[in-house]
PDB file of C-alpha atoms in Angstrom:
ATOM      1  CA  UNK A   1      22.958 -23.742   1.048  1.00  0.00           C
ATOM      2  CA  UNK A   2      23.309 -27.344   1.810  1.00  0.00           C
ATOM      3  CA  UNK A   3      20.066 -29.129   2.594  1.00  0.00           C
ATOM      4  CA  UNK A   4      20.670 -29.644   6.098  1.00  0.00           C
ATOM      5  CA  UNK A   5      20.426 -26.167   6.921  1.00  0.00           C
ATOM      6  CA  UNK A   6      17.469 -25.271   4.601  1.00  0.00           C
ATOM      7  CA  UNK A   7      15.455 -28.263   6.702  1.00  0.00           C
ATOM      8  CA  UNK A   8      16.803 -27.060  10.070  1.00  0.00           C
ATOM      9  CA  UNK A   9      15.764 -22.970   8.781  1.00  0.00           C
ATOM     10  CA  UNK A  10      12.374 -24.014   7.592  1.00  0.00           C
ATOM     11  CA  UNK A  11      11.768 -26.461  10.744  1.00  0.00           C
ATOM     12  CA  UNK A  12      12.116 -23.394  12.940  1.00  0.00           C
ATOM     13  CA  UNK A  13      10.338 -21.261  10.710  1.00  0.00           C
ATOM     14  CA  UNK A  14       7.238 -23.533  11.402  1.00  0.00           C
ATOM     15  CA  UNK A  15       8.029 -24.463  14.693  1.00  0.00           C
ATOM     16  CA  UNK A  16       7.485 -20.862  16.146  1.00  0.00           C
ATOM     17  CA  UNK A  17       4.273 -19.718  14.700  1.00  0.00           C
ATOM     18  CA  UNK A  18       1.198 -18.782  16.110  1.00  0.00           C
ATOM     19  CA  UNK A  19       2.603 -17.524  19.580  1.00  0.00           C
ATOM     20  CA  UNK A  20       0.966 -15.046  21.207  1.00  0.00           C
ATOM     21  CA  UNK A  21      -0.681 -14.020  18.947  1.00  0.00           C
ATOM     22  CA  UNK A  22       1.799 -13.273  16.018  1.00  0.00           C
ATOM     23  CA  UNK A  23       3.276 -15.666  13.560  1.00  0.00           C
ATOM     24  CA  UNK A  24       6.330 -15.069  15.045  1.00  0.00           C
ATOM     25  CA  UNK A  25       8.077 -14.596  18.084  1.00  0.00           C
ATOM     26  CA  UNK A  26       9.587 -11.528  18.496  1.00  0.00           C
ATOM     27  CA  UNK A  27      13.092 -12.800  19.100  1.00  0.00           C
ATOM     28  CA  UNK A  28      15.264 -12.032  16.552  1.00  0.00           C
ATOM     29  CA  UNK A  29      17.089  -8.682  18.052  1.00  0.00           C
ATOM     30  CA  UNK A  30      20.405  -9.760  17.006  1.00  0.00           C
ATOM     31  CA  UNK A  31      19.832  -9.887  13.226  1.00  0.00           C
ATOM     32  CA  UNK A  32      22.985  -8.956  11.142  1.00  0.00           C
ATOM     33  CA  UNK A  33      22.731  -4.356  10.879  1.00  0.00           C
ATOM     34  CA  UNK A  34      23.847  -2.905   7.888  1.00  0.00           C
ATOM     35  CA  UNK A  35      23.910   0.896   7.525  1.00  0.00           C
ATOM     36  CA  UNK A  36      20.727   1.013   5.742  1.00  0.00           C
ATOM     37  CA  UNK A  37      18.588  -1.275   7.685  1.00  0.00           C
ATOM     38  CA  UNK A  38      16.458  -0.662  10.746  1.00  0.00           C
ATOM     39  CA  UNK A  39      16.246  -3.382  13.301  1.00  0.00           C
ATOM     40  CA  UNK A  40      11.892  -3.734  14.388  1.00  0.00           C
ATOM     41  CA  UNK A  41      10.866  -5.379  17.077  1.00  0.00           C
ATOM     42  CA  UNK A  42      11.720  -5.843  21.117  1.00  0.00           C
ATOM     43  CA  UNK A  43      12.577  -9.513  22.698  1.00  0.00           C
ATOM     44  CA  UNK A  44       9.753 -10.468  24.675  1.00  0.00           C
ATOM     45  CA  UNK A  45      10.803 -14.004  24.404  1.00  0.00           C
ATOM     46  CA  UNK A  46      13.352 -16.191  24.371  1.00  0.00           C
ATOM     47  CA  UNK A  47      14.893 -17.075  21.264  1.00  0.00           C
ATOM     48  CA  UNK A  48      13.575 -20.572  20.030  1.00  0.00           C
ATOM     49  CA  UNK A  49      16.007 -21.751  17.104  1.00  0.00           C
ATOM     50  CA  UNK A  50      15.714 -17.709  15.706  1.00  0.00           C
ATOM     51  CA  UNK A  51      14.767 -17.380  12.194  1.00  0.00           C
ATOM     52  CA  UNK A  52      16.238 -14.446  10.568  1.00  0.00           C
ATOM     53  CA  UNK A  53      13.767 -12.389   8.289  1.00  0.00           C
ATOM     54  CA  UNK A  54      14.680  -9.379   6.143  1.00  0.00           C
ATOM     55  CA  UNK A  55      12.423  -7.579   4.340  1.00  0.00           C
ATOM     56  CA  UNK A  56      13.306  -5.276   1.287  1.00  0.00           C
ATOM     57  CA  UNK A  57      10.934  -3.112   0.195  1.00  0.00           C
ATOM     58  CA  UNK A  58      10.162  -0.277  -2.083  1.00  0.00           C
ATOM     59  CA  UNK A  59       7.367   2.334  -1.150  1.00  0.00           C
ATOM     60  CA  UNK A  60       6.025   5.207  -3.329  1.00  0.00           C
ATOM     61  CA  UNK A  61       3.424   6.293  -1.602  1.00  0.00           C
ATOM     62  CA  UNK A  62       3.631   4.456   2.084  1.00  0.00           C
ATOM     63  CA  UNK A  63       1.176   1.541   1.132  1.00  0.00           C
ATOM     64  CA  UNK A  64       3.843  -1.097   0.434  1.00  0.00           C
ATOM     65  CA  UNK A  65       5.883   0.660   3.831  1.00  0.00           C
ATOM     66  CA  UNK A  66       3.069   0.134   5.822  1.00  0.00           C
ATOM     67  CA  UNK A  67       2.454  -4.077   5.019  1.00  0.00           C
ATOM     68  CA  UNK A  68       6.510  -4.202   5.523  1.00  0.00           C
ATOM     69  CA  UNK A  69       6.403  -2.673   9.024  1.00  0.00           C
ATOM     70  CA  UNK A  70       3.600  -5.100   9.797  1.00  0.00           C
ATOM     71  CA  UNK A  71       5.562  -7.706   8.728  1.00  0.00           C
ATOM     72  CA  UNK A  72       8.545  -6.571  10.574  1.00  0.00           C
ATOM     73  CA  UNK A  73       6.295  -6.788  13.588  1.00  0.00           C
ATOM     74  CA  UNK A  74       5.090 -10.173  13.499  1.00  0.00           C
ATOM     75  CA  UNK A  75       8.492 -11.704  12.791  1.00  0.00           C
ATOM     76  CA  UNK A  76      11.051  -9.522  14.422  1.00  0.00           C
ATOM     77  CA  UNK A  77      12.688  -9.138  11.168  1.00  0.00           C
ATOM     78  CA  UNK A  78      15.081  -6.390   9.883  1.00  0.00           C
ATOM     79  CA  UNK A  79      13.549  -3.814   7.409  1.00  0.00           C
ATOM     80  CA  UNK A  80      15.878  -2.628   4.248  1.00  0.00           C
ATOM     81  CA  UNK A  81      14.117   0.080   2.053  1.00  0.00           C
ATOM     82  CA  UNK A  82      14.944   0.044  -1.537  1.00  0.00           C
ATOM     83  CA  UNK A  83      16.428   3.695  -2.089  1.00  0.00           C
ATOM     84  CA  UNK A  84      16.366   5.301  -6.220  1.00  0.00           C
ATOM     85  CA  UNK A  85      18.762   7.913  -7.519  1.00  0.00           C
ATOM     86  CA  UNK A  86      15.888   9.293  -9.315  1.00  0.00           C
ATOM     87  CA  UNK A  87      13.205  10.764  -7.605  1.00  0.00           C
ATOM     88  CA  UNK A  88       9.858   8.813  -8.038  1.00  0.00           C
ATOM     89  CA  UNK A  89       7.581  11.486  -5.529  1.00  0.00           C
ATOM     90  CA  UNK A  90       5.205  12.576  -8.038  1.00  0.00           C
ATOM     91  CA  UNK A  91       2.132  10.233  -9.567  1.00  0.00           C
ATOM     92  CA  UNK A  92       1.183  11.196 -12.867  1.00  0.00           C
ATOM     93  CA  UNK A  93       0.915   9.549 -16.630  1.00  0.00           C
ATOM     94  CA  UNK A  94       4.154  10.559 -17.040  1.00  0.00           C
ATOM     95  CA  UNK A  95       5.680   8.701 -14.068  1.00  0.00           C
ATOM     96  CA  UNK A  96       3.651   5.513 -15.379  1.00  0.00           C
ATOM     97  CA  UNK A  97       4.920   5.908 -18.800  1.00  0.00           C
ATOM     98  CA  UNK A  98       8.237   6.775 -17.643  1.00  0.00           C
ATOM     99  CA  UNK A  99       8.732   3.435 -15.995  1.00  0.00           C
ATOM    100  CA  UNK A 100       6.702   1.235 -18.587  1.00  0.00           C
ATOM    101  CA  UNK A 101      10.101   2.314 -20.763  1.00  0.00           C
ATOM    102  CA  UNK A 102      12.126   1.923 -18.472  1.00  0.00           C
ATOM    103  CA  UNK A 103      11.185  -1.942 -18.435  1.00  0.00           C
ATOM    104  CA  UNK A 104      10.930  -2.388 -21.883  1.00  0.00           C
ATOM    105  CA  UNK A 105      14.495  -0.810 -22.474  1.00  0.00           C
ATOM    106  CA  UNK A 106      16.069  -2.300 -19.326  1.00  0.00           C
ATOM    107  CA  UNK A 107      17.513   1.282 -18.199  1.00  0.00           C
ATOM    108  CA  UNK A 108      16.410   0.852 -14.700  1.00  0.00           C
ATOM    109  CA  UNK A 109      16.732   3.071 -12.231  1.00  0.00           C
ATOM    110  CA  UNK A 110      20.125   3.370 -10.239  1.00  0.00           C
ATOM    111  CA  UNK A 111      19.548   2.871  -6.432  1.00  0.00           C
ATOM    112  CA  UNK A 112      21.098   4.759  -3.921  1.00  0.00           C
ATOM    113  CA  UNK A 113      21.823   2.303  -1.111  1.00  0.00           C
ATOM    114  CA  UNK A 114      23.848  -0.654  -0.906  1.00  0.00           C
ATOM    115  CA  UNK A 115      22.825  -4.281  -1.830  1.00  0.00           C
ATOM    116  CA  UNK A 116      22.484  -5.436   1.639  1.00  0.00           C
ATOM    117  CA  UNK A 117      24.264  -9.123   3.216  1.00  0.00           C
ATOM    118  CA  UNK A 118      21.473 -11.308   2.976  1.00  0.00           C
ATOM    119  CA  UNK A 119      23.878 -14.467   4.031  1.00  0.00           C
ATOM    120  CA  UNK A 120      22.987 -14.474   7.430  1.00  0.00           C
ATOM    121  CA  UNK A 121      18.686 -14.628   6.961  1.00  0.00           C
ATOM    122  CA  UNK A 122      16.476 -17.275   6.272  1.00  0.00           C
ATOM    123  CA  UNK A 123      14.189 -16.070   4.802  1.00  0.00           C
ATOM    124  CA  UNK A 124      13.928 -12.864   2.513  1.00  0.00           C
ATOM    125  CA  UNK A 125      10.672 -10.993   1.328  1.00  0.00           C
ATOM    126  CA  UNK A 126      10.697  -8.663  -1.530  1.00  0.00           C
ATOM    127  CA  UNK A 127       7.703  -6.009  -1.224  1.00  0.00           C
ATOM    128  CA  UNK A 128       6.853  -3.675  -4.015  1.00  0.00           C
ATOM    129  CA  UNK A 129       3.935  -1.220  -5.695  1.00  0.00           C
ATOM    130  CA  UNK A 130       2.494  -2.641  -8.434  1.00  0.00           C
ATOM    131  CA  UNK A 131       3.362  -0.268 -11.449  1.00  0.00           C
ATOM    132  CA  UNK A 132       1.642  -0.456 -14.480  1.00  0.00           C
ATOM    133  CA  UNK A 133       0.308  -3.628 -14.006  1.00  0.00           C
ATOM    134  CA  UNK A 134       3.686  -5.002 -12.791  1.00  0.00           C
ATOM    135  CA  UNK A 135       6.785  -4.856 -10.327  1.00  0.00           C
ATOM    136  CA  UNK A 136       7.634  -1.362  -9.483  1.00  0.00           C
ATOM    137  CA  UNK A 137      11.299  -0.547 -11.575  1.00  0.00           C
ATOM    138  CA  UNK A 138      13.157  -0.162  -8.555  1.00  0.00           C
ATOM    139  CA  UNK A 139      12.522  -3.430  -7.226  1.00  0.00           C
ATOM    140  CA  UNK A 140      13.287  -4.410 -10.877  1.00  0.00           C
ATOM    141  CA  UNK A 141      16.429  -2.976 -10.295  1.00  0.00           C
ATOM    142  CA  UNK A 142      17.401  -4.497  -6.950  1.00  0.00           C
ATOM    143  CA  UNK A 143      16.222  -8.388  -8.346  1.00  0.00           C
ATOM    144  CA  UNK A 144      19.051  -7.179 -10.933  1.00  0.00           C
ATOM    145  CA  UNK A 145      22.115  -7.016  -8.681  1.00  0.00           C
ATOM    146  CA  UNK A 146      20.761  -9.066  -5.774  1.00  0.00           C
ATOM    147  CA  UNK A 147      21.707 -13.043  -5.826  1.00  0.00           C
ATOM    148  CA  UNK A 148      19.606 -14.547  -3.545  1.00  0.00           C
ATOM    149  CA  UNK A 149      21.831 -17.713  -2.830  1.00  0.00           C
ATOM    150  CA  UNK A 150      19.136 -20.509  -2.537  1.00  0.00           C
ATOM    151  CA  UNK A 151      17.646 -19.133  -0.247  1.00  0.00           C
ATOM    152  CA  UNK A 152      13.434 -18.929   0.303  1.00  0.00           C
ATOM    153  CA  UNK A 153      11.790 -15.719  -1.190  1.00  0.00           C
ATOM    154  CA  UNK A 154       8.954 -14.433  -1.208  1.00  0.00           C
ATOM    155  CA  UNK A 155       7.118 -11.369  -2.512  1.00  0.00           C
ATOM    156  CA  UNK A 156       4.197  -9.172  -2.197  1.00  0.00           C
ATOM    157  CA  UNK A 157       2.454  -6.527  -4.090  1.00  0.00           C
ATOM    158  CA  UNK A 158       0.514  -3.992  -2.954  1.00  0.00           C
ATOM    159  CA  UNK A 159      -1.732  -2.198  -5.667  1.00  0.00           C
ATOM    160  CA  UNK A 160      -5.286  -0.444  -6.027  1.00  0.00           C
ATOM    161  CA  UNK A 161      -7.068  -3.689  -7.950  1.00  0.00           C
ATOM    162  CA  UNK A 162      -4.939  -5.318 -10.544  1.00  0.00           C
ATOM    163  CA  UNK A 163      -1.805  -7.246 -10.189  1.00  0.00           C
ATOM    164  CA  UNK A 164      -1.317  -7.943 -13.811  1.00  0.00           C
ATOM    165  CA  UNK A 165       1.928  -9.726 -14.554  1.00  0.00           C
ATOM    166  CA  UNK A 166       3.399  -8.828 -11.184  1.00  0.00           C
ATOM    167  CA  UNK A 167       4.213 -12.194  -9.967  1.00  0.00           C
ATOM    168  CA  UNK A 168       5.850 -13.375 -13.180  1.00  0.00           C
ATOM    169  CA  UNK A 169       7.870 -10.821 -14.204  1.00  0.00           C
ATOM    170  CA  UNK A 170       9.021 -11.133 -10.720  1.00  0.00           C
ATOM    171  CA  UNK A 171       9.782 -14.993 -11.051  1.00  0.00           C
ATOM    172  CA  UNK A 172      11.703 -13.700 -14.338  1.00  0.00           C
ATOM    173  CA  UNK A 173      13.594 -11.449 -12.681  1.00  0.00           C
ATOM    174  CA  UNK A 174      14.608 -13.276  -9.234  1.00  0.00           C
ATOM    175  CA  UNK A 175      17.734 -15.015  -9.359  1.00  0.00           C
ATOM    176  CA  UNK A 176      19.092 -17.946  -7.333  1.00  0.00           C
ATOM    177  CA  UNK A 177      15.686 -18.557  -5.274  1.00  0.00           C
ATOM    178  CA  UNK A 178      13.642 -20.757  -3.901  1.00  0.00           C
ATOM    179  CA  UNK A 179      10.275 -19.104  -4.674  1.00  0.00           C
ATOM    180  CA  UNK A 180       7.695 -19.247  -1.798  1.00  0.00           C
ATOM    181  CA  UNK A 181       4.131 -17.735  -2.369  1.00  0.00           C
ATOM    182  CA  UNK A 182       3.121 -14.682  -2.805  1.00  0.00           C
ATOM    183  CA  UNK A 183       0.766 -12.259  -1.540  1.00  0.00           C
ATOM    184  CA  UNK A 184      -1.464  -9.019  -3.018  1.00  0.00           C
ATOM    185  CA  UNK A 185      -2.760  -6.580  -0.724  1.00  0.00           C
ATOM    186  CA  UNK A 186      -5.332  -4.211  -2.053  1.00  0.00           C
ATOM    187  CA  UNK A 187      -4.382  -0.375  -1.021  1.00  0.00           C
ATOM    188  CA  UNK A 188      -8.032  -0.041   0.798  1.00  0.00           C
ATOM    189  CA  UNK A 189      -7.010  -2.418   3.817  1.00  0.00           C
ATOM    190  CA  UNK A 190      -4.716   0.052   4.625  1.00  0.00           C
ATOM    191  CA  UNK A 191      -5.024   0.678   8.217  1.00  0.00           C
ATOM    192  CA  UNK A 192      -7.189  -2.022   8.892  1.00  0.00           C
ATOM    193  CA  UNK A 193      -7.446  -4.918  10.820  1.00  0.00           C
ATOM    194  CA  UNK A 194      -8.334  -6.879   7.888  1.00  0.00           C
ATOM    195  CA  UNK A 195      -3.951  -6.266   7.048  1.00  0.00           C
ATOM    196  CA  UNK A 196      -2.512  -7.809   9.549  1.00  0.00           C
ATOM    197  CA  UNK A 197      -4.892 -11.013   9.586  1.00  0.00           C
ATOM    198  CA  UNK A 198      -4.548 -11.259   6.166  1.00  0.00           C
ATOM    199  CA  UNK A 199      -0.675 -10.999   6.684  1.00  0.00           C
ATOM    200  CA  UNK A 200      -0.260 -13.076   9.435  1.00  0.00           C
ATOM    201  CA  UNK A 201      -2.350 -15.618   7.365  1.00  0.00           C
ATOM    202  CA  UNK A 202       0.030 -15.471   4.815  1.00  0.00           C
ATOM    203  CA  UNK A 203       2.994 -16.009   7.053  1.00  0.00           C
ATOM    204  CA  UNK A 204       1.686 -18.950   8.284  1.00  0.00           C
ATOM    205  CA  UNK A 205       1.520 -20.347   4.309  1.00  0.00           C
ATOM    206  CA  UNK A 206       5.025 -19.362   4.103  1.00  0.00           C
ATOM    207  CA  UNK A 207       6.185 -21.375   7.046  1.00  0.00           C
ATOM    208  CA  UNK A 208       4.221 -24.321   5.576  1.00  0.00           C
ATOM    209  CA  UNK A 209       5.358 -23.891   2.206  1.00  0.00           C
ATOM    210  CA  UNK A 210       8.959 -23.917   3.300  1.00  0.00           C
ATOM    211  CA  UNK A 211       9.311 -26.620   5.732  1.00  0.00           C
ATOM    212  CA  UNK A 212       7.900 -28.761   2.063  1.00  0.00           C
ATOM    213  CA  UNK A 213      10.076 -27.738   0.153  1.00  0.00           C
ATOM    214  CA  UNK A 214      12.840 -28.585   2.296  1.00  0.00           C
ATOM    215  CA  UNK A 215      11.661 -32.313   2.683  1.00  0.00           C
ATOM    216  CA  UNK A 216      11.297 -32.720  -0.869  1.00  0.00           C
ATOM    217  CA  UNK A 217      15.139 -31.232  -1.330  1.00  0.00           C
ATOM    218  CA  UNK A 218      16.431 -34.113   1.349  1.00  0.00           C
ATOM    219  CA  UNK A 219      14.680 -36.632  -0.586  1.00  0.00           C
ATOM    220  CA  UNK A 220      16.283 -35.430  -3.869  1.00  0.00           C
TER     221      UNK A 220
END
């Protein structure tokens, strides 16, 4: 992406926040569909230079589902769930172990839907479990066979009080990005109002993170 259009995406992505309410307005109805994506959010507004969100996500047991949704919300963007061959529905030592090996050996898990378009977003966020101590294998996976194209990411974790390597290995494994920050949410503000301010907080760093880095890139 040239710099012109990463300072014109990032100028809108700071231009719109904090409107009623939300970070975001919700105004981005016309995002790009793919088969395995679900379109969130009504247009209450006009659209005001729309920024284009996706959010891919992986959920094992409806924590990480639940701060995706929320984020979906406040942004209008498009949801894409990250979808295993193998079925990950039980927690137990074994299921921990199991995917400890699987990062050490790199045999990750095959996924079962489609690496979606991201050309025609802005800005993508990458939400995942942490699993033992670090990015949940699937996501592992995706990161694999995704090329992000320049363009901002960002990721969250949820987890239940330890984050551990989670936001390195996942600098390791993106490719092709420009990394925005991220963001841990602890499984016990789950249904909380706590969440969504501490999301929409978050958001708002993301907007100003990205509208810097695009100065400093015209400037280069």
């Amino acid at each position: 992406m040239k710099a012109v259009s990463k300072i014109t995406a990032s100028v809108a992505l700071a231009g719109i926040i904090a409107i009623a309410g939300t970070i975001f307005p919700p105004c981005f109805a016309n995002n790009t569909k793919d088969t395995t994506v679900a379109v969130v959010g009504q247009n209450v507004l006009p659209p005001v230079n729309p920024v284009k969100v996706l959010i891919v996500y992986y959920s094992h047991s409806g924590k990480t589902k639940e701060v995706a949704e929320i984020i979906a919300r406040q942004t209008s963007g498009t949801l894409y769930r990250i979808e295993t061959v193998k079925d990950y529905s039980s927690i137990s030592v074994f299921h921990a172990l199991s995917a400890k090996k699987e990062l050490e050996s790199g045999n990750l898990p095959e996924l079962s839907t489609a690496i979606p378009d991201i050309s025609g977003y802005d800005l993508i966020i990458v939400g995942s479990p942490v699993w033992r101590h670090t990015v949940a294998t699937p996501v592992v996976s995706f990161l694999a066979q995704c090329d992000f194209g320049e363009k901002p990411v960002a990721a969250y974790a949820t987890n239940k009080g330890n984050v551990g390597s989670f936001f390195t290995l996942f600098e390791e494994k993106v490719r092709n990005a420009r990394l925005l920050p991220g963001e841990e949410f602890h499984n016990n503000l789950s249904g909380k109002d706590e969440l969504s301010q501490k999301i929409s907080k978050w958001l708002n760093t993301l907007a100003s993170e990205s509208t810097l880095q695009a100065e400093q890139t015209s400037e280069q």
